[in-house]
Amino acid sequence: MQLVLKSEILKYLGHKDANSVDEYTNSLIDRALLEVEQQSKFKYIYEKFDEPLPFMKDVSGYQNYLGDSSFLLCATTLGVQIDRYLQRLELKDMAYATVFDATASVFLEAKADEFEKNLEFGNLGFRFCPGYSGTSFIDNQEIAKILNAEKIGITFLESGMMIPLKSMVGIIKIGENARKSCDGCAAKCDCGFRKNGTYCYKND
């Protein structure tokens, strides 16, 4: 599992593969993996829906993603302690803070994936986060409100920024047409990984 996480962290840091990374950077990633796990308090909340919700209607990005599938709304976080620890790092060691930040992002995705594998809904698609495919970032707050995500500590600043920073909300379609693939991802056209010649997920 750690090797898989390291591979994804390297992508976040702009490296195509492990061969392009020096020993020092590798040691920072190993340290960050340990400390992110120690500092994080992973929480996840979700709810199933069978019909589009008001904020989704007449928005092509959601319609194209969901089709006629049922779906989950989800919210997940690593907790505020990760933010506090990262802020302290930024004051004294920006190089390590950068690695820690990337590691926390990858760790959150991995923990969410692991949690979702244990849900009994059959095939689940990628998490579709507001902001993809012309949808609005403001919908993050709508999803959080529906789920009462404050129960797991997620709130928003007036600017719309999510707190804790290492949190995410999203939509996950359910069903036979929900199988994950890079080519079926809603973010494919604007994917930074693809532009750099890498992928965040294995292609079909």
mmCIF file of C-alpha atoms in Angstrom:
data_model
loop_
_atom_site.group_PDB
_atom_site.id
_atom_site.type_symbol
_atom_site.label_atom_id
_atom_site.label_comp_id
_atom_site.label_asym_id
_atom_site.label_seq_id
_atom_site.Cartn_x
_atom_site.Cartn_y
_atom_site.Cartn_z
ATOM 1 C CA MET A 1 0.000 0.000 0.000
ATOM 2 C CA GLN A 2 2.801 2.413 0.900
ATOM 3 C CA LEU A 3 4.437 1.912 -2.501
ATOM 4 C CA VAL A 4 1.163 2.801 -4.221
ATOM 5 C CA LEU A 5 0.834 5.934 -2.094
ATOM 6 C CA LYS A 6 4.420 6.949 -2.843
ATOM 7 C CA SER A 7 3.773 6.595 -6.549
ATOM 8 C CA GLU A 8 0.751 8.928 -6.309
ATOM 9 C CA ILE A 9 2.612 11.421 -4.123
ATOM 10 C CA LEU A 10 5.369 11.626 -6.712
ATOM 11 C CA LYS A 11 2.760 12.489 -9.345
ATOM 12 C CA TYR A 12 1.423 15.283 -7.151
ATOM 13 C CA LEU A 13 4.988 16.593 -6.845
ATOM 14 C CA GLY A 14 5.457 16.541 -10.618
ATOM 15 C CA HIS A 15 7.609 13.421 -10.971
ATOM 16 C CA LYS A 16 6.702 10.884 -13.659
ATOM 17 C CA ASP A 17 8.317 7.954 -11.867
ATOM 18 C CA ALA A 18 10.440 6.987 -8.892
ATOM 19 C CA ASN A 19 13.610 6.929 -10.997
ATOM 20 C CA SER A 20 13.554 10.722 -11.259
ATOM 21 C CA VAL A 21 13.564 11.269 -7.492
ATOM 22 C CA ASP A 22 16.648 11.722 -5.320
ATOM 23 C CA GLU A 23 17.192 9.912 -2.046
ATOM 24 C CA TYR A 24 16.483 13.031 0.027
ATOM 25 C CA THR A 25 13.029 13.533 -1.501
ATOM 26 C CA ASN A 26 12.270 9.870 -0.974
ATOM 27 C CA SER A 27 13.176 10.233 2.699
ATOM 28 C CA LEU A 28 10.850 13.243 3.016
ATOM 29 C CA ILE A 29 7.988 11.226 1.531
ATOM 30 C CA ASP A 30 8.613 8.345 3.928
ATOM 31 C CA ARG A 31 8.582 10.778 6.847
ATOM 32 C CA ALA A 32 5.427 12.484 5.587
ATOM 33 C CA LEU A 33 3.561 9.205 5.167
ATOM 34 C CA LEU A 34 4.262 8.329 8.783
ATOM 35 C CA GLU A 35 3.371 11.768 10.153
ATOM 36 C CA VAL A 36 0.197 12.216 8.075
ATOM 37 C CA GLU A 37 -1.094 8.901 9.379
ATOM 38 C CA GLN A 38 -0.241 9.931 12.944
ATOM 39 C CA GLN A 39 -1.818 13.397 12.691
ATOM 40 C CA SER A 40 -4.964 12.587 10.722
ATOM 41 C CA LYS A 41 -8.415 11.709 12.051
ATOM 42 C CA PHE A 42 -10.196 10.364 8.981
ATOM 43 C CA LYS A 43 -13.978 10.725 8.900
ATOM 44 C CA TYR A 44 -16.498 10.006 6.155
ATOM 45 C CA ILE A 45 -20.228 10.633 5.764
ATOM 46 C CA TYR A 46 -22.554 9.740 2.868
ATOM 47 C CA GLU A 47 -26.171 9.383 1.775
ATOM 48 C CA LYS A 48 -27.777 7.618 -1.204
ATOM 49 C CA PHE A 49 -30.162 9.332 -3.646
ATOM 50 C CA ASP A 50 -32.105 8.014 -6.631
ATOM 51 C CA GLU A 51 -33.131 11.285 -8.295
ATOM 52 C CA PRO A 52 -31.156 14.446 -9.155
ATOM 53 C CA LEU A 53 -31.229 17.097 -6.445
ATOM 54 C CA PRO A 54 -32.291 20.685 -7.197
ATOM 55 C CA PHE A 55 -28.747 22.040 -7.558
ATOM 56 C CA MET A 56 -27.971 19.329 -10.143
ATOM 57 C CA LYS A 57 -30.947 19.910 -12.417
ATOM 58 C CA ASP A 58 -30.344 21.588 -15.789
ATOM 59 C CA VAL A 59 -26.565 21.425 -15.222
ATOM 60 C CA SER A 60 -24.997 19.439 -18.051
ATOM 61 C CA GLY A 61 -21.894 18.487 -16.064
ATOM 62 C CA TYR A 62 -23.942 16.566 -13.512
ATOM 63 C CA GLN A 63 -26.301 15.132 -16.130
ATOM 64 C CA ASN A 64 -23.421 13.867 -18.273
ATOM 65 C CA TYR A 65 -21.762 12.248 -15.277
ATOM 66 C CA LEU A 66 -24.823 10.645 -13.710
ATOM 67 C CA GLY A 67 -27.070 9.753 -16.616
ATOM 68 C CA ASP A 68 -29.947 7.902 -14.951
ATOM 69 C CA SER A 69 -27.776 6.352 -12.208
ATOM 70 C CA SER A 70 -28.474 6.450 -8.517
ATOM 71 C CA PHE A 71 -25.698 8.159 -6.606
ATOM 72 C CA LEU A 72 -24.105 8.932 -3.269
ATOM 73 C CA LEU A 73 -23.329 12.350 -1.862
ATOM 74 C CA CYS A 74 -20.213 12.077 0.260
ATOM 75 C CA ALA A 75 -17.982 14.201 2.462
ATOM 76 C CA THR A 76 -14.682 13.217 4.023
ATOM 77 C CA THR A 77 -11.856 14.852 5.957
ATOM 78 C CA LEU A 78 -8.536 14.184 7.650
ATOM 79 C CA GLY A 79 -9.380 16.643 10.416
ATOM 80 C CA VAL A 80 -8.118 20.037 11.505
ATOM 81 C CA GLN A 81 -4.952 18.721 13.153
ATOM 82 C CA ILE A 82 -3.449 18.116 9.711
ATOM 83 C CA ASP A 83 -3.995 21.796 8.825
ATOM 84 C CA ARG A 84 -2.412 22.984 12.059
ATOM 85 C CA TYR A 85 0.592 20.732 11.610
ATOM 86 C CA LEU A 86 1.045 21.894 7.998
ATOM 87 C CA GLN A 87 0.884 25.558 9.069
ATOM 88 C CA ARG A 88 3.691 24.963 11.562
ATOM 89 C CA LEU A 89 5.776 23.233 8.907
ATOM 90 C CA GLU A 90 5.336 26.145 6.495
ATOM 91 C CA LEU A 91 6.971 28.453 9.028
ATOM 92 C CA LYS A 92 10.131 26.411 9.386
ATOM 93 C CA ASP A 93 10.592 23.982 6.456
ATOM 94 C CA MET A 94 8.826 24.776 3.175
ATOM 95 C CA ALA A 95 10.454 21.899 1.304
ATOM 96 C CA TYR A 96 9.055 19.361 3.711
ATOM 97 C CA ALA A 97 5.765 21.257 4.010
ATOM 98 C CA THR A 98 5.285 20.850 0.240
ATOM 99 C CA VAL A 99 5.845 17.102 0.482
ATOM 100 C CA PHE A 100 3.602 16.831 3.550
ATOM 101 C CA ASP A 101 0.823 18.733 1.762
ATOM 102 C CA ALA A 102 0.962 16.422 -1.271
ATOM 103 C CA THR A 103 1.105 13.369 0.978
ATOM 104 C CA ALA A 104 -1.974 14.465 2.925
ATOM 105 C CA SER A 105 -3.930 14.962 -0.312
ATOM 106 C CA VAL A 106 -3.022 11.485 -1.559
ATOM 107 C CA PHE A 107 -3.697 9.935 1.846
ATOM 108 C CA LEU A 108 -7.192 11.456 1.941
ATOM 109 C CA GLU A 109 -8.005 10.068 -1.521
ATOM 110 C CA ALA A 110 -6.662 6.641 -0.559
ATOM 111 C CA LYS A 111 -8.590 6.496 2.703
ATOM 112 C CA ALA A 112 -11.790 7.525 0.910
ATOM 113 C CA ASP A 113 -11.225 4.850 -1.751
ATOM 114 C CA GLU A 114 -10.652 2.250 0.953
ATOM 115 C CA PHE A 115 -13.826 3.275 2.790
ATOM 116 C CA GLU A 116 -15.919 3.168 -0.388
ATOM 117 C CA LYS A 117 -14.746 -0.335 -1.290
ATOM 118 C CA ASN A 118 -16.547 -1.588 1.813
ATOM 119 C CA LEU A 119 -19.872 0.034 0.911
ATOM 120 C CA GLU A 120 -22.492 -2.415 -0.332
ATOM 121 C CA PHE A 121 -23.730 -0.536 -3.396
ATOM 122 C CA GLY A 122 -22.115 -2.572 -6.176
ATOM 123 C CA ASN A 123 -20.087 -0.654 -8.759
ATOM 124 C CA LEU A 124 -19.126 2.871 -7.761
ATOM 125 C CA GLY A 125 -17.723 5.513 -10.098
ATOM 126 C CA PHE A 126 -15.101 8.145 -9.445
ATOM 127 C CA ARG A 127 -15.930 10.886 -6.977
ATOM 128 C CA PHE A 128 -17.234 13.804 -9.017
ATOM 129 C CA CYS A 129 -16.383 17.010 -7.150
ATOM 130 C CA PRO A 130 -18.127 20.326 -7.851
ATOM 131 C CA GLY A 131 -15.931 22.369 -10.147
ATOM 132 C CA TYR A 132 -15.527 19.562 -12.703
ATOM 133 C CA SER A 133 -17.057 19.870 -16.166
ATOM 134 C CA GLY A 134 -18.441 23.367 -15.761
ATOM 135 C CA THR A 135 -20.157 22.728 -12.432
ATOM 136 C CA SER A 136 -19.897 25.291 -9.636
ATOM 137 C CA PHE A 137 -17.518 25.131 -6.664
ATOM 138 C CA ILE A 138 -20.344 26.666 -4.637
ATOM 139 C CA ASP A 139 -22.127 23.307 -4.849
ATOM 140 C CA ASN A 140 -19.570 21.962 -2.372
ATOM 141 C CA GLN A 141 -21.449 23.914 0.278
ATOM 142 C CA GLU A 142 -24.796 22.596 -0.957
ATOM 143 C CA ILE A 143 -23.620 18.990 -0.634
ATOM 144 C CA ALA A 144 -22.099 19.655 2.784
ATOM 145 C CA LYS A 145 -25.374 21.209 3.942
ATOM 146 C CA ILE A 146 -27.455 18.249 2.732
ATOM 147 C CA LEU A 147 -25.148 15.807 4.522
ATOM 148 C CA ASN A 148 -24.808 17.983 7.620
ATOM 149 C CA ALA A 149 -21.059 17.652 7.177
ATOM 150 C CA GLU A 150 -20.462 19.764 10.267
ATOM 151 C CA LYS A 151 -20.987 16.478 12.113
ATOM 152 C CA ILE A 152 -17.539 15.412 10.884
ATOM 153 C CA GLY A 153 -16.019 18.873 11.319
ATOM 154 C CA ILE A 154 -16.324 20.317 7.797
ATOM 155 C CA THR A 155 -17.238 24.011 7.569
ATOM 156 C CA PHE A 156 -16.702 26.830 5.062
ATOM 157 C CA LEU A 157 -15.196 30.307 5.212
ATOM 158 C CA GLU A 158 -17.036 33.246 3.616
ATOM 159 C CA SER A 159 -14.682 32.856 0.644
ATOM 160 C CA GLY A 160 -16.056 29.348 0.059
ATOM 161 C CA MET A 161 -12.849 27.660 1.212
ATOM 162 C CA MET A 162 -13.441 24.345 2.934
ATOM 163 C CA ILE A 163 -12.124 23.839 6.455
ATOM 164 C CA PRO A 164 -10.258 21.602 7.227
ATOM 165 C CA LEU A 165 -8.306 22.053 3.983
ATOM 166 C CA LYS A 166 -7.742 18.325 3.652
ATOM 167 C CA SER A 167 -11.428 17.631 3.117
ATOM 168 C CA MET A 168 -13.529 16.951 0.064
ATOM 169 C CA VAL A 169 -17.145 16.517 -0.874
ATOM 170 C CA GLY A 170 -18.453 14.853 -3.979
ATOM 171 C CA ILE A 171 -20.900 12.722 -5.899
ATOM 172 C CA ILE A 172 -20.421 9.040 -6.726
ATOM 173 C CA LYS A 173 -22.624 7.317 -9.284
ATOM 174 C CA ILE A 174 -23.800 3.776 -8.651
ATOM 175 C CA GLY A 175 -24.493 0.975 -11.107
ATOM 176 C CA GLU A 176 -23.217 -1.089 -14.017
ATOM 177 C CA ASN A 177 -22.064 1.988 -15.948
ATOM 178 C CA ALA A 178 -20.182 3.346 -12.938
ATOM 179 C CA ARG A 179 -17.030 1.230 -13.280
ATOM 180 C CA LYS A 180 -13.931 3.366 -12.793
ATOM 181 C CA SER A 181 -11.657 4.104 -15.727
ATOM 182 C CA CYS A 182 -9.365 6.966 -16.686
ATOM 183 C CA ASP A 183 -11.084 7.382 -20.050
ATOM 184 C CA GLY A 184 -14.455 7.662 -18.328
ATOM 185 C CA CYS A 185 -13.374 10.342 -15.854
ATOM 186 C CA ALA A 186 -15.305 13.647 -15.862
ATOM 187 C CA ALA A 187 -12.045 15.563 -15.357
ATOM 188 C CA LYS A 188 -10.289 13.915 -18.301
ATOM 189 C CA CYS A 189 -10.198 16.997 -20.547
ATOM 190 C CA ASP A 190 -8.628 19.251 -17.903
ATOM 191 C CA CYS A 191 -6.520 16.632 -16.137
ATOM 192 C CA GLY A 192 -3.134 17.954 -15.008
ATOM 193 C CA PHE A 193 -1.795 14.420 -14.691
ATOM 194 C CA ARG A 194 -2.579 13.591 -18.328
ATOM 195 C CA LYS A 195 -0.969 16.841 -19.480
ATOM 196 C CA ASN A 196 2.220 15.737 -17.727
ATOM 197 C CA GLY A 197 2.055 12.288 -19.313
ATOM 198 C CA THR A 198 0.928 10.484 -16.168
ATOM 199 C CA TYR A 199 -2.358 9.235 -14.724
ATOM 200 C CA CYS A 200 -4.008 9.187 -11.291
ATOM 201 C CA TYR A 201 -5.721 5.931 -12.192
ATOM 202 C CA LYS A 202 -4.892 2.910 -14.358
ATOM 203 C CA ASN A 203 -6.325 3.087 -17.858
ATOM 204 C CA ASP A 204 -8.620 0.368 -19.199
#
